[in-house]
């Protein structure tokens, strides 16, 4: 080894980072214990007088790295320092591991050698890969939520259009039929039989109109379009089979898809209350808090509600999730049920 090598070896012996020294020909003339251990050798002498490049430097597939283009030779050949990230070294047993390395020139008796330090970055690579996979998963989740939102928005549009078509089409035709029947009734004679048939036909037409109105309202109530969410929920409460109190207000209109899904959230929750809760009353609270619409339906029933079991709450969770929202369910047995929807919104004033 060159003069001063003993002093250098003493300094580097206990260094935690793997370090070796190359002579003018690129041969290893010193390796500290950390380097020996990292490369899987038993003793520094196992590495001495081996060409550093040929001994350890590999391409990612394990094939030899071309010596002519090896950047670790730059300090020895040009006198300039060099650095590399995510290059691959080979251990004695043939296994590969990623490294970051730094090399600087050092004066030797017959010319320039180099001092090279490296770090095993396997753990860093694992963390980086995990981060990439996490980011990819987040992107996929975002894309999935966007697709779900588009489906929910499309469904809301279809419901509105079908409701409008029922109102403007079939319902109007039935109204015309009803009017025509009433006019025809006035034109017939005094036949009791004819009057009975006309009255029966008129009754069927009226019931058909009422049923169509209910269907259209169930698809997309007109009051939701014209009056907004709070007014529509008040109207919904008047048709409930148990007393329902509605409390709250909004600073402005919300996006149509938000209002639509919040309305049907309340409708489904009240339906569940009527069917399963054995409640005597319910309360609906509506408001916007920190750019989130909150809709809460509470009852004084028997509690014990769950999102499964065909309650319809699972579907509500999916619908809210598509809008970036969530549902919170609290239903201790014997103490009533509270379902709360939270949906990110920006109000339109």
C-alpha atoms as a printed R data frame, in Angstrom:
    type eleno elety resid chain resno        x       y       z
1   ATOM     1    CA   UNK     A     1    0.000   0.000   0.000
2   ATOM     2    CA   UNK     A     2    1.129   3.590  -0.557
3   ATOM     3    CA   UNK     A     3    2.919   5.610   2.137
4   ATOM     4    CA   UNK     A     4    0.395   6.908   4.666
5   ATOM     5    CA   UNK     A     5   -1.900   3.987   4.064
6   ATOM     6    CA   UNK     A     6   -1.617   2.797   7.652
7   ATOM     7    CA   UNK     A     7   -2.761   6.196   8.856
8   ATOM     8    CA   UNK     A     8   -5.630   6.189   6.344
9   ATOM     9    CA   UNK     A     9   -6.604   2.662   7.305
10  ATOM    10    CA   UNK     A    10   -6.686   3.620  10.976
11  ATOM    11    CA   UNK     A    11   -9.081   6.495  10.226
12  ATOM    12    CA   UNK     A    12  -11.379   4.438   8.009
13  ATOM    13    CA   UNK     A    13  -11.344   1.176   9.916
14  ATOM    14    CA   UNK     A    14  -14.283   2.006  12.156
15  ATOM    15    CA   UNK     A    15  -16.177   4.170   9.646
16  ATOM    16    CA   UNK     A    16  -19.744   2.864   9.269
17  ATOM    17    CA   UNK     A    17  -19.832   3.676   5.544
18  ATOM    18    CA   UNK     A    18  -18.171   1.191   3.160
19  ATOM    19    CA   UNK     A    19  -14.973   2.682   1.696
20  ATOM    20    CA   UNK     A    20  -12.149   1.376  -0.509
21  ATOM    21    CA   UNK     A    21   -9.090   2.773  -2.216
22  ATOM    22    CA   UNK     A    22   -8.060   2.053  -5.827
23  ATOM    23    CA   UNK     A    23   -4.552   2.312  -7.189
24  ATOM    24    CA   UNK     A    24   -3.500   3.778 -10.538
25  ATOM    25    CA   UNK     A    25   -4.727   0.663 -12.372
26  ATOM    26    CA   UNK     A    26   -8.121   0.576 -10.647
27  ATOM    27    CA   UNK     A    27   -7.157  -2.314  -8.387
28  ATOM    28    CA   UNK     A    28   -8.468  -2.417  -4.827
29  ATOM    29    CA   UNK     A    29   -5.597  -1.773  -2.374
30  ATOM    30    CA   UNK     A    30   -7.665  -1.037   0.725
31  ATOM    31    CA   UNK     A    31  -11.174  -1.905   1.939
32  ATOM    32    CA   UNK     A    32  -12.555  -1.076   5.359
33  ATOM    33    CA   UNK     A    33  -14.563  -3.658   7.340
34  ATOM    34    CA   UNK     A    34  -17.875  -2.045   6.375
35  ATOM    35    CA   UNK     A    35  -17.082  -2.517   2.673
36  ATOM    36    CA   UNK     A    36  -15.965  -6.110   3.214
37  ATOM    37    CA   UNK     A    37  -19.185  -6.925   5.092
38  ATOM    38    CA   UNK     A    38  -21.441  -5.137   2.588
39  ATOM    39    CA   UNK     A    39  -19.963  -7.152  -0.281
40  ATOM    40    CA   UNK     A    40  -20.206 -10.444   1.596
41  ATOM    41    CA   UNK     A    41  -16.464 -11.195   1.855
42  ATOM    42    CA   UNK     A    42  -14.674 -12.626   4.866
43  ATOM    43    CA   UNK     A    43  -11.502 -10.555   4.898
44  ATOM    44    CA   UNK     A    44  -10.179  -7.438   3.155
45  ATOM    45    CA   UNK     A    45   -7.471  -9.541   1.539
46  ATOM    46    CA   UNK     A    46  -10.205 -11.310  -0.450
47  ATOM    47    CA   UNK     A    47  -10.684  -8.037  -2.326
48  ATOM    48    CA   UNK     A    48   -7.107  -6.801  -2.646
49  ATOM    49    CA   UNK     A    49   -5.626  -6.579  -6.147
50  ATOM    50    CA   UNK     A    50   -9.002  -7.191  -7.761
51  ATOM    51    CA   UNK     A    51  -10.207  -4.653 -10.299
52  ATOM    52    CA   UNK     A    52  -12.986  -2.758  -8.513
53  ATOM    53    CA   UNK     A    53  -15.127  -2.353 -11.616
54  ATOM    54    CA   UNK     A    54  -14.949  -5.983 -12.742
55  ATOM    55    CA   UNK     A    55  -15.449  -7.256  -9.209
56  ATOM    56    CA   UNK     A    56  -18.623  -5.449  -8.209
57  ATOM    57    CA   UNK     A    57  -20.119  -3.144 -10.856
58  ATOM    58    CA   UNK     A    58  -23.122  -4.643 -12.671
59  ATOM    59    CA   UNK     A    59  -26.063  -3.647 -14.823
60  ATOM    60    CA   UNK     A    60  -29.555  -4.112 -13.312
61  ATOM    61    CA   UNK     A    61  -29.900  -7.485 -15.089
62  ATOM    62    CA   UNK     A    62  -26.652  -8.726 -13.503
63  ATOM    63    CA   UNK     A    63  -24.496  -8.510 -16.629
64  ATOM    64    CA   UNK     A    64  -21.086  -6.758 -16.398
65  ATOM    65    CA   UNK     A    65  -21.135  -2.966 -16.607
66  ATOM    66    CA   UNK     A    66  -19.019  -1.860 -19.611
67  ATOM    67    CA   UNK     A    67  -15.649  -0.804 -18.235
68  ATOM    68    CA   UNK     A    68  -15.120   1.848 -20.922
69  ATOM    69    CA   UNK     A    69  -18.155   3.811 -19.740
70  ATOM    70    CA   UNK     A    70  -17.848   3.163 -16.006
71  ATOM    71    CA   UNK     A    71  -18.309   6.517 -14.223
72  ATOM    72    CA   UNK     A    72  -16.438   5.240 -11.165
73  ATOM    73    CA   UNK     A    73  -13.218   5.425 -13.193
74  ATOM    74    CA   UNK     A    74  -13.556   9.196 -13.794
75  ATOM    75    CA   UNK     A    75  -11.572  10.329 -10.684
76  ATOM    76    CA   UNK     A    76   -8.680   8.029 -11.571
77  ATOM    77    CA   UNK     A    77   -8.590   8.980 -15.258
78  ATOM    78    CA   UNK     A    78   -9.504  12.686 -15.219
79  ATOM    79    CA   UNK     A    79   -8.896  13.804 -11.645
80  ATOM    80    CA   UNK     A    80  -12.538  14.871 -11.202
81  ATOM    81    CA   UNK     A    81  -14.893  13.616  -8.514
82  ATOM    82    CA   UNK     A    82  -17.974  11.630  -9.551
83  ATOM    83    CA   UNK     A    83  -21.194  10.377  -8.051
84  ATOM    84    CA   UNK     A    84  -23.839   7.790  -8.958
85  ATOM    85    CA   UNK     A    85  -27.341   6.860  -7.724
86  ATOM    86    CA   UNK     A    86  -29.220   3.588  -8.116
87  ATOM    87    CA   UNK     A    87  -26.337   1.673  -9.622
88  ATOM    88    CA   UNK     A    88  -25.886  -2.007  -8.846
89  ATOM    89    CA   UNK     A    89  -23.122  -3.839  -7.006
90  ATOM    90    CA   UNK     A    90  -22.666  -7.598  -6.812
91  ATOM    91    CA   UNK     A    91  -21.949  -9.425  -3.577
92  ATOM    92    CA   UNK     A    92  -19.644 -12.368  -3.378
93  ATOM    93    CA   UNK     A    93  -22.631 -14.772  -3.558
94  ATOM    94    CA   UNK     A    94  -23.816 -13.184  -6.796
95  ATOM    95    CA   UNK     A    95  -26.745 -11.253  -5.341
96  ATOM    96    CA   UNK     A    96  -27.224  -7.663  -6.445
97  ATOM    97    CA   UNK     A    97  -28.066  -4.597  -4.397
98  ATOM    98    CA   UNK     A    98  -28.615  -0.934  -5.331
99  ATOM    99    CA   UNK     A    99  -26.072   1.642  -4.193
100 ATOM   100    CA   UNK     A   100  -25.333   5.323  -4.158
101 ATOM   101    CA   UNK     A   101  -21.590   6.012  -4.461
102 ATOM   102    CA   UNK     A   102  -19.112   8.878  -4.342
103 ATOM   103    CA   UNK     A   103  -15.560   8.770  -5.743
104 ATOM   104    CA   UNK     A   104  -12.719  11.272  -5.469
105 ATOM   105    CA   UNK     A   105   -9.149  11.248  -6.857
106 ATOM   106    CA   UNK     A   106   -6.202  10.546  -4.579
107 ATOM   107    CA   UNK     A   107   -2.488  10.934  -5.329
108 ATOM   108    CA   UNK     A   108   -0.573   7.682  -5.572
109 ATOM   109    CA   UNK     A   109    3.143   7.009  -6.219
110 ATOM   110    CA   UNK     A   110    2.697   6.289  -9.924
111 ATOM   111    CA   UNK     A   111   -0.185   8.606 -10.630
112 ATOM   112    CA   UNK     A   112   -3.835   8.983  -9.576
113 ATOM   113    CA   UNK     A   113   -5.891   6.510  -7.691
114 ATOM   114    CA   UNK     A   114   -9.351   6.982  -6.204
115 ATOM   115    CA   UNK     A   115  -11.214   6.752  -2.927
116 ATOM   116    CA   UNK     A   116  -14.732   5.359  -3.281
117 ATOM   117    CA   UNK     A   117  -17.493   5.295  -0.659
118 ATOM   118    CA   UNK     A   118  -20.856   3.679  -1.216
119 ATOM   119    CA   UNK     A   119  -24.142   3.133   0.591
120 ATOM   120    CA   UNK     A   120  -26.550   0.246   0.267
121 ATOM   121    CA   UNK     A   121  -29.855   1.917  -0.623
122 ATOM   122    CA   UNK     A   122  -32.001  -1.222  -0.696
123 ATOM   123    CA   UNK     A   123  -34.207   0.114   2.088
124 ATOM   124    CA   UNK     A   124  -34.494   3.475   0.349
125 ATOM   125    CA   UNK     A   125  -35.471   1.671  -2.845
126 ATOM   126    CA   UNK     A   126  -38.141  -0.299  -1.019
127 ATOM   127    CA   UNK     A   127  -39.505   2.894   0.524
128 ATOM   128    CA   UNK     A   128  -39.423   4.662  -2.845
129 ATOM   129    CA   UNK     A   129  -41.201   1.732  -4.505
130 ATOM   130    CA   UNK     A   130  -43.801   1.702  -1.752
131 ATOM   131    CA   UNK     A   131  -44.298   5.446  -2.240
132 ATOM   132    CA   UNK     A   132  -44.691   4.966  -5.989
133 ATOM   133    CA   UNK     A   133  -47.195   2.177  -5.437
134 ATOM   134    CA   UNK     A   134  -49.028   4.318  -2.882
135 ATOM   135    CA   UNK     A   135  -49.149   7.224  -5.319
136 ATOM   136    CA   UNK     A   136  -50.338   4.908  -8.086
137 ATOM   137    CA   UNK     A   137  -53.025   3.526  -5.772
138 ATOM   138    CA   UNK     A   138  -54.089   7.067  -4.890
139 ATOM   139    CA   UNK     A   139  -54.307   7.938  -8.583
140 ATOM   140    CA   UNK     A   140  -56.350   4.806  -9.279
141 ATOM   141    CA   UNK     A   141  -58.615   5.590  -6.327
142 ATOM   142    CA   UNK     A   142  -59.056   9.151  -7.580
143 ATOM   143    CA   UNK     A   143  -59.863   7.930 -11.064
144 ATOM   144    CA   UNK     A   144  -62.290   5.378  -9.649
145 ATOM   145    CA   UNK     A   145  -64.038   8.027  -7.537
146 ATOM   146    CA   UNK     A   146  -64.227  10.343 -10.542
147 ATOM   147    CA   UNK     A   147  -65.785   7.537 -12.584
148 ATOM   148    CA   UNK     A   148  -68.258   6.800  -9.781
149 ATOM   149    CA   UNK     A   149  -69.140  10.474  -9.554
150 ATOM   150    CA   UNK     A   150  -69.800  10.589 -13.285
151 ATOM   151    CA   UNK     A   151  -72.098   7.579 -12.916
152 ATOM   152    CA   UNK     A   152  -73.969   9.236 -10.042
153 ATOM   153    CA   UNK     A   153  -74.273  12.485 -12.003
154 ATOM   154    CA   UNK     A   154  -75.468  10.608 -15.077
155 ATOM   155    CA   UNK     A   155  -78.020   8.709 -12.979
156 ATOM   156    CA   UNK     A   156  -79.324  11.986 -11.535
157 ATOM   157    CA   UNK     A   157  -79.669  13.415 -15.022
158 ATOM   158    CA   UNK     A   158  -81.531  10.327 -16.231
159 ATOM   159    CA   UNK     A   159  -83.894  10.447 -13.247
160 ATOM   160    CA   UNK     A   160  -84.649  14.116 -13.897
161 ATOM   161    CA   UNK     A   161  -85.228  13.536 -17.608
162 ATOM   162    CA   UNK     A   162  -87.463  10.522 -17.030
163 ATOM   163    CA   UNK     A   163  -89.493  12.473 -14.452
164 ATOM   164    CA   UNK     A   164  -89.853  15.363 -16.881
165 ATOM   165    CA   UNK     A   165  -90.871  13.018 -19.706
166 ATOM   166    CA   UNK     A   166  -93.497  11.371 -17.492
167 ATOM   167    CA   UNK     A   167  -94.893  14.760 -16.540
168 ATOM   168    CA   UNK     A   168  -94.827  16.276 -20.013
169 ATOM   169    CA   UNK     A   169  -95.768  13.106 -21.864
170 ATOM   170    CA   UNK     A   170  -97.803  10.293 -20.327
171 ATOM   171    CA   UNK     A   171  -99.241  12.393 -17.510
172 ATOM   172    CA   UNK     A   172 -100.443  15.120 -19.871
173 ATOM   173    CA   UNK     A   173 -102.035  12.546 -22.170
174 ATOM   174    CA   UNK     A   174 -103.882  11.030 -19.230
175 ATOM   175    CA   UNK     A   175 -105.082  14.484 -18.211
176 ATOM   176    CA   UNK     A   176 -106.393  14.932 -21.757
177 ATOM   177    CA   UNK     A   177 -108.116  11.549 -21.517
178 ATOM   178    CA   UNK     A   178 -109.709  12.594 -18.230
179 ATOM   179    CA   UNK     A   179 -110.962  15.861 -19.711
180 ATOM   180    CA   UNK     A   180 -112.317  14.067 -22.776
181 ATOM   181    CA   UNK     A   181 -114.138  11.550 -20.584
182 ATOM   182    CA   UNK     A   182 -115.740  14.307 -18.566
183 ATOM   183    CA   UNK     A   183 -116.850  16.112 -21.740
184 ATOM   184    CA   UNK     A   184 -118.174  12.862 -23.227
185 ATOM   185    CA   UNK     A   185 -120.126  12.164 -20.051
186 ATOM   186    CA   UNK     A   186 -121.995  15.420 -20.514
187 ATOM   187    CA   UNK     A   187 -122.930  14.428 -24.074
188 ATOM   188    CA   UNK     A   188 -124.519  11.059 -23.319
189 ATOM   189    CA   UNK     A   189 -128.098  10.611 -22.408
190 ATOM   190    CA   UNK     A   190 -129.589   9.534 -19.145
191 ATOM   191    CA   UNK     A   191 -128.336   5.934 -19.337
192 ATOM   192    CA   UNK     A   192 -127.265   4.938 -15.787
193 ATOM   193    CA   UNK     A   193 -125.115   2.213 -17.257
194 ATOM   194    CA   UNK     A   194 -123.210   4.633 -19.495
195 ATOM   195    CA   UNK     A   195 -122.744   7.099 -16.641
196 ATOM   196    CA   UNK     A   196 -121.374   4.312 -14.457
197 ATOM   197    CA   UNK     A   197 -118.882   3.267 -17.129
198 ATOM   198    CA   UNK     A   198 -117.759   6.851 -17.672
199 ATOM   199    CA   UNK     A   199 -117.351   7.409 -13.929
200 ATOM   200    CA   UNK     A   200 -115.333   4.199 -13.661
201 ATOM   201    CA   UNK     A   201 -113.088   5.203 -16.598
202 ATOM   202    CA   UNK     A   202 -112.664   8.679 -15.112
203 ATOM   203    CA   UNK     A   203 -111.645   7.163 -11.772
204 ATOM   204    CA   UNK     A   204 -109.067   4.909 -13.432
205 ATOM   205    CA   UNK     A   205 -107.614   7.843 -15.356
206 ATOM   206    CA   UNK     A   206 -107.375   9.958 -12.199
207 ATOM   207    CA   UNK     A   207 -105.665   7.147 -10.265
208 ATOM   208    CA   UNK     A   208 -103.236   6.646 -13.155
209 ATOM   209    CA   UNK     A   209 -102.394  10.368 -13.065
210 ATOM   210    CA   UNK     A   210 -101.856  10.254  -9.298
211 ATOM   211    CA   UNK     A   211  -99.614   7.197  -9.590
212 ATOM   212    CA   UNK     A   212  -97.578   8.794 -12.376
213 ATOM   213    CA   UNK     A   213  -97.115  11.887 -10.232
214 ATOM   214    CA   UNK     A   214  -95.855   9.738  -7.395
215 ATOM   215    CA   UNK     A   215  -93.463   7.897  -9.699
216 ATOM   216    CA   UNK     A   216  -92.168  11.161 -11.174
217 ATOM   217    CA   UNK     A   217  -91.762  12.674  -7.719
218 ATOM   218    CA   UNK     A   218  -89.894   9.580  -6.594
219 ATOM   219    CA   UNK     A   219  -87.507   9.884  -9.523
220 ATOM   220    CA   UNK     A   220  -86.899  13.616  -9.199
221 ATOM   221    CA   UNK     A   221  -89.355  15.789  -7.279
222 ATOM   222    CA   UNK     A   222  -90.052  19.082  -9.084
223 ATOM   223    CA   UNK     A   223  -89.778  21.007  -5.819
224 ATOM   224    CA   UNK     A   224  -86.142  19.938  -5.565
225 ATOM   225    CA   UNK     A   225  -85.407  21.611  -8.881
226 ATOM   226    CA   UNK     A   226  -87.348  24.796  -8.171
227 ATOM   227    CA   UNK     A   227  -87.101  25.168  -4.403
228 ATOM   228    CA   UNK     A   228  -83.845  23.527  -3.419
229 ATOM   229    CA   UNK     A   229  -82.885  20.882  -0.886
230 ATOM   230    CA   UNK     A   230  -84.344  22.319   2.337
231 ATOM   231    CA   UNK     A   231  -87.742  23.033   0.794
232 ATOM   232    CA   UNK     A   232  -87.828  19.579  -0.827
233 ATOM   233    CA   UNK     A   233  -87.007  17.877   2.495
234 ATOM   234    CA   UNK     A   234  -89.772  19.895   4.225
235 ATOM   235    CA   UNK     A   235  -92.209  18.627   1.587
236 ATOM   236    CA   UNK     A   236  -90.884  15.092   2.026
237 ATOM   237    CA   UNK     A   237  -91.447  15.336   5.785
238 ATOM   238    CA   UNK     A   238  -95.130  16.178   5.286
239 ATOM   239    CA   UNK     A   239  -95.604  12.887   3.425
240 ATOM   240    CA   UNK     A   240  -93.792  10.748   5.996
241 ATOM   241    CA   UNK     A   241  -95.745   8.150   7.988
242 ATOM   242    CA   UNK     A   242  -94.467   9.529  11.309
243 ATOM   243    CA   UNK     A   243  -93.916  13.064  12.633
244 ATOM   244    CA   UNK     A   244  -90.729  14.545  11.139
245 ATOM   245    CA   UNK     A   245  -89.168  17.859  12.171
246 ATOM   246    CA   UNK     A   246  -86.852  19.565   9.688
247 ATOM   247    CA   UNK     A   247  -84.290  22.052  10.977
248 ATOM   248    CA   UNK     A   248  -81.558  24.017   9.225
249 ATOM   249    CA   UNK     A   249  -80.840  26.196   6.243
250 ATOM   250    CA   UNK     A   250  -78.313  26.634   3.456
251 ATOM   251    CA   UNK     A   251  -76.496  29.799   2.337
252 ATOM   252    CA   UNK     A   252  -77.346  29.119  -1.305
253 ATOM   253    CA   UNK     A   253  -78.151  26.502  -3.898
254 ATOM   254    CA   UNK     A   254  -75.890  23.471  -4.174
255 ATOM   255    CA   UNK     A   255  -74.783  21.598  -7.303
256 ATOM   256    CA   UNK     A   256  -77.664  19.549  -8.658
257 ATOM   257    CA   UNK     A   257  -75.982  16.193  -8.092
258 ATOM   258    CA   UNK     A   258  -75.348  17.107  -4.430
259 ATOM   259    CA   UNK     A   259  -78.920  18.226  -3.805
260 ATOM   260    CA   UNK     A   260  -80.299  15.167  -5.575
261 ATOM   261    CA   UNK     A   261  -78.260  12.669  -3.577
262 ATOM   262    CA   UNK     A   262  -78.754  14.476  -0.265
263 ATOM   263    CA   UNK     A   263  -82.523  14.422  -0.850
264 ATOM   264    CA   UNK     A   264  -82.578  10.695  -1.549
265 ATOM   265    CA   UNK     A   265  -80.311  10.137   1.445
266 ATOM   266    CA   UNK     A   266  -83.029  11.673   3.629
267 ATOM   267    CA   UNK     A   267  -85.749   9.751   1.798
268 ATOM   268    CA   UNK     A   268  -83.983   6.410   2.277
269 ATOM   269    CA   UNK     A   269  -83.177   7.165   5.915
270 ATOM   270    CA   UNK     A   270  -86.807   8.029   6.678
271 ATOM   271    CA   UNK     A   271  -87.957   4.912   4.849
272 ATOM   272    CA   UNK     A   272  -85.648   2.810   7.020
273 ATOM   273    CA   UNK     A   273  -86.953   4.577  10.115
274 ATOM   274    CA   UNK     A   274  -90.540   3.793   9.161
275 ATOM   275    CA   UNK     A   275  -89.826   0.149   8.307
276 ATOM   276    CA   UNK     A   276  -87.350  -0.893  10.974
277 ATOM   277    CA   UNK     A   277  -86.855   1.618  13.796
278 ATOM   278    CA   UNK     A   278  -90.254   1.414  15.548
279 ATOM   279    CA   UNK     A   279  -89.799   5.138  16.161
280 ATOM   280    CA   UNK     A   280  -92.426   7.656  17.223
281 ATOM   281    CA   UNK     A   281  -90.729  10.639  15.602
282 ATOM   282    CA   UNK     A   282  -87.703  11.731  13.571
283 ATOM   283    CA   UNK     A   283  -85.645  14.874  13.055
284 ATOM   284    CA   UNK     A   284  -83.740  16.036   9.976
285 ATOM   285    CA   UNK     A   285  -80.955  18.608  10.384
286 ATOM   286    CA   UNK     A   286  -79.375  20.259   7.327
287 ATOM   287    CA   UNK     A   287  -76.459  22.681   7.167
288 ATOM   288    CA   UNK     A   288  -73.091  23.559   5.659
289 ATOM   289    CA   UNK     A   289  -70.069  23.374   7.928
290 ATOM   290    CA   UNK     A   290  -66.508  24.026   6.709
291 ATOM   291    CA   UNK     A   291  -67.391  23.556   3.030
292 ATOM   292    CA   UNK     A   292  -69.195  20.297   3.737
293 ATOM   293    CA   UNK     A   293  -72.917  19.701   3.506
294 ATOM   294    CA   UNK     A   294  -74.131  17.828   6.570
295 ATOM   295    CA   UNK     A   295  -77.473  16.045   6.571
296 ATOM   296    CA   UNK     A   296  -78.438  14.203   9.728
297 ATOM   297    CA   UNK     A   297  -81.510  12.062  10.298
298 ATOM   298    CA   UNK     A   298  -82.273  11.040  13.903
299 ATOM   299    CA   UNK     A   299  -85.040   8.909  15.351
300 ATOM   300    CA   UNK     A   300  -86.087   7.719  18.817
301 ATOM   301    CA   UNK     A   301  -86.479   4.080  17.798
302 ATOM   302    CA   UNK     A   302  -84.995   0.806  18.984
303 ATOM   303    CA   UNK     A   303  -81.534   1.336  17.465
304 ATOM   304    CA   UNK     A   304  -79.286  -1.522  16.417
305 ATOM   305    CA   UNK     A   305  -79.218  -0.478  12.747
306 ATOM   306    CA   UNK     A   306  -76.381  -1.755  10.536
307 ATOM   307    CA   UNK     A   307  -75.225  -0.877   7.034
308 ATOM   308    CA   UNK     A   308  -75.796  -4.445   5.797
309 ATOM   309    CA   UNK     A   309  -78.822  -6.657   5.846
310 ATOM   310    CA   UNK     A   310  -80.628  -4.987   2.961
311 ATOM   311    CA   UNK     A   311  -81.252  -1.772   4.871
312 ATOM   312    CA   UNK     A   312  -80.298   0.385   1.901
313 ATOM   313    CA   UNK     A   313  -77.616   2.165   3.919
314 ATOM   314    CA   UNK     A   314  -74.802   0.358   2.082
315 ATOM   315    CA   UNK     A   315  -75.982   1.818  -1.199
316 ATOM   316    CA   UNK     A   316  -76.108   5.280   0.375
317 ATOM   317    CA   UNK     A   317  -72.510   4.861   1.534
318 ATOM   318    CA   UNK     A   318  -71.440   4.081  -2.033
319 ATOM   319    CA   UNK     A   319  -73.341   7.065  -3.448
320 ATOM   320    CA   UNK     A   320  -71.819   9.441  -0.914
321 ATOM   321    CA   UNK     A   321  -68.373   7.991  -1.506
322 ATOM   322    CA   UNK     A   322  -68.676   8.713  -5.218
323 ATOM   323    CA   UNK     A   323  -69.111  12.383  -4.292
324 ATOM   324    CA   UNK     A   324  -66.122  12.374  -1.975
325 ATOM   325    CA   UNK     A   325  -68.371  12.195   1.067
326 ATOM   326    CA   UNK     A   326  -69.018   9.709   3.830
327 ATOM   327    CA   UNK     A   327  -71.800   8.386   6.017
328 ATOM   328    CA   UNK     A   328  -71.614   8.053   9.796
329 ATOM   329    CA   UNK     A   329  -74.013   5.662  11.537
330 ATOM   330    CA   UNK     A   330  -74.687   5.669  15.289
331 ATOM   331    CA   UNK     A   331  -77.329   3.242  16.451
332 ATOM   332    CA   UNK     A   332  -76.878   1.931  20.008
333 ATOM   333    CA   UNK     A   333  -79.559  -0.569  20.903
334 ATOM   334    CA   UNK     A   334  -82.522   1.010  22.649
335 ATOM   335    CA   UNK     A   335  -81.273   4.572  22.083
336 ATOM   336    CA   UNK     A   336  -82.375   5.458  18.580
337 ATOM   337    CA   UNK     A   337  -80.478   5.804  15.328
338 ATOM   338    CA   UNK     A   338  -78.596   8.706  13.779
339 ATOM   339    CA   UNK     A   339  -77.341   8.627  10.192
340 ATOM   340    CA   UNK     A   340  -75.199  11.530   9.072
341 ATOM   341    CA   UNK     A   341  -74.051  12.371   5.551
342 ATOM   342    CA   UNK     A   342  -71.062  14.650   4.986
343 ATOM   343    CA   UNK     A   343  -70.431  15.786   1.394
344 ATOM   344    CA   UNK     A   344  -67.813  18.323   0.247
345 ATOM   345    CA   UNK     A   345  -69.533  21.265  -1.426
346 ATOM   346    CA   UNK     A   346  -69.103  24.809  -2.603
347 ATOM   347    CA   UNK     A   347  -72.343  26.711  -2.392
348 ATOM   348    CA   UNK     A   348  -73.624  28.885  -5.252
349 ATOM   349    CA   UNK     A   349  -74.942  32.184  -3.977
